[in-house]
Every structure is written in structure tokens, then in C-alpha cells.
């Protein structure tokens, strides 16, 4: 089986993955995913696509991820893996779609506005 490559994005994080047949190794930026994503919730997010599709342990995944924070990066990896699984086997798409793993979450940080402290937060008001 040739290598399948896809990308996933979340906020400002971009993940590029290379999925090939193997025994379930996930390497993120040259490190094992458990080392790169040390907390269990992040590890669960990364594994979620393959678990839902029922292909856990069948593919090796090599990931290059950049930008954003660790949560955004984990969700970008999850989307990329889901897209790669569907590219290999289209019958897995309904199960992944039902869990919301095929949809790119397009929410981004709102920009700061002039005359405000943040996007919506105003400066403190004082009568004096």
C-alpha cells in the first residue's frame, strides 16, 4: 500500500500526516505522540479517529504539525487522520461523520478592535 498524505487544520495549527500500513505507531515531529502530547485527553483526541473507524493499530502515522497550541494541534492531527482513513476506505466516512470528526472546526480567534482592550472587552469606565 502506498503512503497516503492529508492535512488537517484547527485555529492556527496545521497538521500534515503520512499514513502507511504498519502496527499503530504515531510519530509527531520526530517524537512519539505520547511524548509530544503528554496528557491523556490530548492522546485520546489524537487516537479518536482511528478508534471510531475501527482501524486502531493497523496504520503507522508520521505527523508534521506547526502553529497554534497543543489542543489545536491535537485536533488538527485528528482531522488529518480521519481524512486519510476515508481516502483509503470510503465506507468508514458515515461513522466518522456521525462523531463529527470529518468537519473542520472553522472557529478562529476574533481580532482586537480599536478603542477596546481586547476583541469585545472595553476599558474600565470611571466617572472621575
PDB file of C-alpha atoms in Angstrom:
ATOM      1  CA  UNK A   1       0.000   0.000   0.000  1.00  0.00           C
ATOM      2  CA  UNK A   2       1.410   3.403  -0.908  1.00  0.00           C
ATOM      3  CA  UNK A   3       1.563   6.195   1.630  1.00  0.00           C
ATOM      4  CA  UNK A   4      -1.490   8.453   1.905  1.00  0.00           C
ATOM      5  CA  UNK A   5      -0.915  12.059   2.875  1.00  0.00           C
ATOM      6  CA  UNK A   6      -3.532  14.545   4.039  1.00  0.00           C
ATOM      7  CA  UNK A   7      -3.674  17.694   6.096  1.00  0.00           C
ATOM      8  CA  UNK A   8      -5.876  18.925   8.911  1.00  0.00           C
ATOM      9  CA  UNK A   9      -6.296  22.381  10.444  1.00  0.00           C
ATOM     10  CA  UNK A  10      -7.699  23.843  13.664  1.00  0.00           C
ATOM     11  CA  UNK A  11      -7.394  27.519  14.653  1.00  0.00           C
ATOM     12  CA  UNK A  12      -3.841  28.355  13.517  1.00  0.00           C
ATOM     13  CA  UNK A  13      -2.475  24.796  13.777  1.00  0.00           C
ATOM     14  CA  UNK A  14      -1.723  22.844  10.608  1.00  0.00           C
ATOM     15  CA  UNK A  15      -1.012  19.102  10.623  1.00  0.00           C
ATOM     16  CA  UNK A  16       0.357  17.204   7.642  1.00  0.00           C
ATOM     17  CA  UNK A  17       0.245  13.413   8.007  1.00  0.00           C
ATOM     18  CA  UNK A  18       1.622  10.434   6.108  1.00  0.00           C
ATOM     19  CA  UNK A  19      -0.436   7.283   6.725  1.00  0.00           C
ATOM     20  CA  UNK A  20       1.009   3.889   5.771  1.00  0.00           C
ATOM     21  CA  UNK A  21       0.354   0.270   6.730  1.00  0.00           C
ATOM     22  CA  UNK A  22       2.030  -0.684   9.967  1.00  0.00           C
ATOM     23  CA  UNK A  23       1.330  -1.514  13.591  1.00  0.00           C
ATOM     24  CA  UNK A  24      -0.116   1.714  15.014  1.00  0.00           C
ATOM     25  CA  UNK A  25       2.978   3.865  15.622  1.00  0.00           C
ATOM     26  CA  UNK A  26       2.217   7.593  15.668  1.00  0.00           C
ATOM     27  CA  UNK A  27       5.214   9.909  15.354  1.00  0.00           C
ATOM     28  CA  UNK A  28       4.699  13.670  15.787  1.00  0.00           C
ATOM     29  CA  UNK A  29       7.574  15.962  14.736  1.00  0.00           C
ATOM     30  CA  UNK A  30      10.079  13.129  15.254  1.00  0.00           C
ATOM     31  CA  UNK A  31       8.778  12.164  18.726  1.00  0.00           C
ATOM     32  CA  UNK A  32       6.317   9.512  19.879  1.00  0.00           C
ATOM     33  CA  UNK A  33       2.843  11.049  20.211  1.00  0.00           C
ATOM     34  CA  UNK A  34       2.721  10.199  23.935  1.00  0.00           C
ATOM     35  CA  UNK A  35       5.849  12.286  24.433  1.00  0.00           C
ATOM     36  CA  UNK A  36       4.627  15.165  22.239  1.00  0.00           C
ATOM     37  CA  UNK A  37       1.094  15.185  23.718  1.00  0.00           C
ATOM     38  CA  UNK A  38       1.792  14.257  27.386  1.00  0.00           C
ATOM     39  CA  UNK A  39      -1.761  14.470  28.780  1.00  0.00           C
ATOM     40  CA  UNK A  40      -4.351  11.714  28.369  1.00  0.00           C
ATOM     41  CA  UNK A  41      -7.112  13.954  26.912  1.00  0.00           C
ATOM     42  CA  UNK A  42      -4.769  15.064  24.093  1.00  0.00           C
ATOM     43  CA  UNK A  43      -3.683  11.464  23.438  1.00  0.00           C
ATOM     44  CA  UNK A  44      -7.364  10.457  23.300  1.00  0.00           C
ATOM     45  CA  UNK A  45      -8.066  13.207  20.742  1.00  0.00           C
ATOM     46  CA  UNK A  46      -5.191  12.027  18.526  1.00  0.00           C
ATOM     47  CA  UNK A  47      -6.382   8.382  18.660  1.00  0.00           C
ATOM     48  CA  UNK A  48     -10.091   9.158  18.323  1.00  0.00           C
ATOM     49  CA  UNK A  49     -10.358   8.931  14.507  1.00  0.00           C
ATOM     50  CA  UNK A  50      -8.720   5.508  14.225  1.00  0.00           C
ATOM     51  CA  UNK A  51     -10.706   4.140  17.203  1.00  0.00           C
ATOM     52  CA  UNK A  52     -14.063   5.290  15.772  1.00  0.00           C
ATOM     53  CA  UNK A  53     -13.188   3.895  12.320  1.00  0.00           C
ATOM     54  CA  UNK A  54     -12.076   0.609  13.889  1.00  0.00           C
ATOM     55  CA  UNK A  55      -8.583   0.679  12.363  1.00  0.00           C
ATOM     56  CA  UNK A  56      -6.562   1.258  15.546  1.00  0.00           C
ATOM     57  CA  UNK A  57      -3.171  -0.457  15.286  1.00  0.00           C
ATOM     58  CA  UNK A  58      -3.367  -1.034  11.521  1.00  0.00           C
ATOM     59  CA  UNK A  59      -1.579   2.071  10.264  1.00  0.00           C
ATOM     60  CA  UNK A  60       1.604   3.961  11.074  1.00  0.00           C
ATOM     61  CA  UNK A  61       1.209   7.739  11.097  1.00  0.00           C
ATOM     62  CA  UNK A  62       4.006  10.261  10.616  1.00  0.00           C
ATOM     63  CA  UNK A  63       2.894  13.789  11.522  1.00  0.00           C
ATOM     64  CA  UNK A  64       4.373  17.229  10.903  1.00  0.00           C
ATOM     65  CA  UNK A  65       2.450  19.799  12.916  1.00  0.00           C
ATOM     66  CA  UNK A  66       3.084  23.522  13.358  1.00  0.00           C
ATOM     67  CA  UNK A  67       1.344  26.603  14.726  1.00  0.00           C
ATOM     68  CA  UNK A  68      -1.208  27.110  17.457  1.00  0.00           C
ATOM     69  CA  UNK A  69      -1.257  25.452  20.867  1.00  0.00           C
ATOM     70  CA  UNK A  70      -1.205  21.792  21.845  1.00  0.00           C
ATOM     71  CA  UNK A  71      -5.018  21.418  21.875  1.00  0.00           C
ATOM     72  CA  UNK A  72      -5.372  22.931  18.390  1.00  0.00           C
ATOM     73  CA  UNK A  73      -2.513  20.768  17.142  1.00  0.00           C
ATOM     74  CA  UNK A  74      -4.101  17.593  18.546  1.00  0.00           C
ATOM     75  CA  UNK A  75      -7.420  18.425  16.879  1.00  0.00           C
ATOM     76  CA  UNK A  76      -5.657  19.197  13.585  1.00  0.00           C
ATOM     77  CA  UNK A  77      -3.973  15.764  13.738  1.00  0.00           C
ATOM     78  CA  UNK A  78      -7.340  14.117  14.477  1.00  0.00           C
ATOM     79  CA  UNK A  79      -8.931  15.692  11.385  1.00  0.00           C
ATOM     80  CA  UNK A  80      -5.978  14.774   9.157  1.00  0.00           C
ATOM     81  CA  UNK A  81      -6.071  11.124  10.283  1.00  0.00           C
ATOM     82  CA  UNK A  82      -9.847  10.960   9.699  1.00  0.00           C
ATOM     83  CA  UNK A  83      -9.431  12.368   6.173  1.00  0.00           C
ATOM     84  CA  UNK A  84      -6.673   9.835   5.399  1.00  0.00           C
ATOM     85  CA  UNK A  85      -8.779   6.899   6.642  1.00  0.00           C
ATOM     86  CA  UNK A  86     -11.683   7.989   4.422  1.00  0.00           C
ATOM     87  CA  UNK A  87      -9.311   8.351   1.462  1.00  0.00           C
ATOM     88  CA  UNK A  88      -8.332   4.689   1.912  1.00  0.00           C
ATOM     89  CA  UNK A  89     -11.798   3.316   2.752  1.00  0.00           C
ATOM     90  CA  UNK A  90     -14.847   5.463   1.944  1.00  0.00           C
ATOM     91  CA  UNK A  91     -17.155   3.115   3.902  1.00  0.00           C
ATOM     92  CA  UNK A  92     -15.717   4.491   7.178  1.00  0.00           C
ATOM     93  CA  UNK A  93     -16.976   8.016   6.433  1.00  0.00           C
ATOM     94  CA  UNK A  94     -20.506   7.736   7.934  1.00  0.00           C
ATOM     95  CA  UNK A  95     -19.149   6.548  11.297  1.00  0.00           C
ATOM     96  CA  UNK A  96     -16.579   9.354  11.402  1.00  0.00           C
ATOM     97  CA  UNK A  97     -19.137  11.930  10.242  1.00  0.00           C
ATOM     98  CA  UNK A  98     -21.594  10.850  12.977  1.00  0.00           C
ATOM     99  CA  UNK A  99     -18.978  11.655  15.650  1.00  0.00           C
ATOM    100  CA  UNK A 100     -18.180  14.999  13.981  1.00  0.00           C
ATOM    101  CA  UNK A 101     -14.621  14.010  13.058  1.00  0.00           C
ATOM    102  CA  UNK A 102     -14.876  14.868   9.351  1.00  0.00           C
ATOM    103  CA  UNK A 103     -15.796  18.527   9.871  1.00  0.00           C
ATOM    104  CA  UNK A 104     -13.138  21.213  10.086  1.00  0.00           C
ATOM    105  CA  UNK A 105     -13.907  23.425  13.090  1.00  0.00           C
ATOM    106  CA  UNK A 106     -13.656  26.869  11.487  1.00  0.00           C
ATOM    107  CA  UNK A 107     -13.798  28.958  14.673  1.00  0.00           C
ATOM    108  CA  UNK A 108     -10.875  31.381  14.895  1.00  0.00           C
ATOM    109  CA  UNK A 109      -9.812  33.986  17.445  1.00  0.00           C
ATOM    110  CA  UNK A 110     -11.706  37.247  16.959  1.00  0.00           C
ATOM    111  CA  UNK A 111      -9.496  40.199  16.103  1.00  0.00           C
ATOM    112  CA  UNK A 112      -8.807  43.046  18.517  1.00  0.00           C
ATOM    113  CA  UNK A 113     -10.811  46.185  17.713  1.00  0.00           C
ATOM    114  CA  UNK A 114      -9.503  49.763  18.002  1.00  0.00           C
ATOM    115  CA  UNK A 115     -10.623  51.564  21.147  1.00  0.00           C
ATOM    116  CA  UNK A 116     -11.081  48.281  23.012  1.00  0.00           C
ATOM    117  CA  UNK A 117      -8.824  46.328  25.326  1.00  0.00           C
ATOM    118  CA  UNK A 118      -9.489  43.028  23.548  1.00  0.00           C
ATOM    119  CA  UNK A 119     -11.946  41.950  20.849  1.00  0.00           C
ATOM    120  CA  UNK A 120     -15.022  42.896  22.898  1.00  0.00           C
ATOM    121  CA  UNK A 121     -13.684  43.894  26.331  1.00  0.00           C
ATOM    122  CA  UNK A 122     -13.842  47.635  26.916  1.00  0.00           C
ATOM    123  CA  UNK A 123     -11.536  49.722  29.022  1.00  0.00           C
ATOM    124  CA  UNK A 124     -12.621  50.241  32.623  1.00  0.00           C
ATOM    125  CA  UNK A 125     -15.083  53.106  32.993  1.00  0.00           C
ATOM    126  CA  UNK A 126     -14.592  55.672  35.746  1.00  0.00           C
ATOM    127  CA  UNK A 127     -16.796  58.765  36.476  1.00  0.00           C
ATOM    128  CA  UNK A 128     -13.885  60.826  37.785  1.00  0.00           C
TER     129      UNK A 128
END
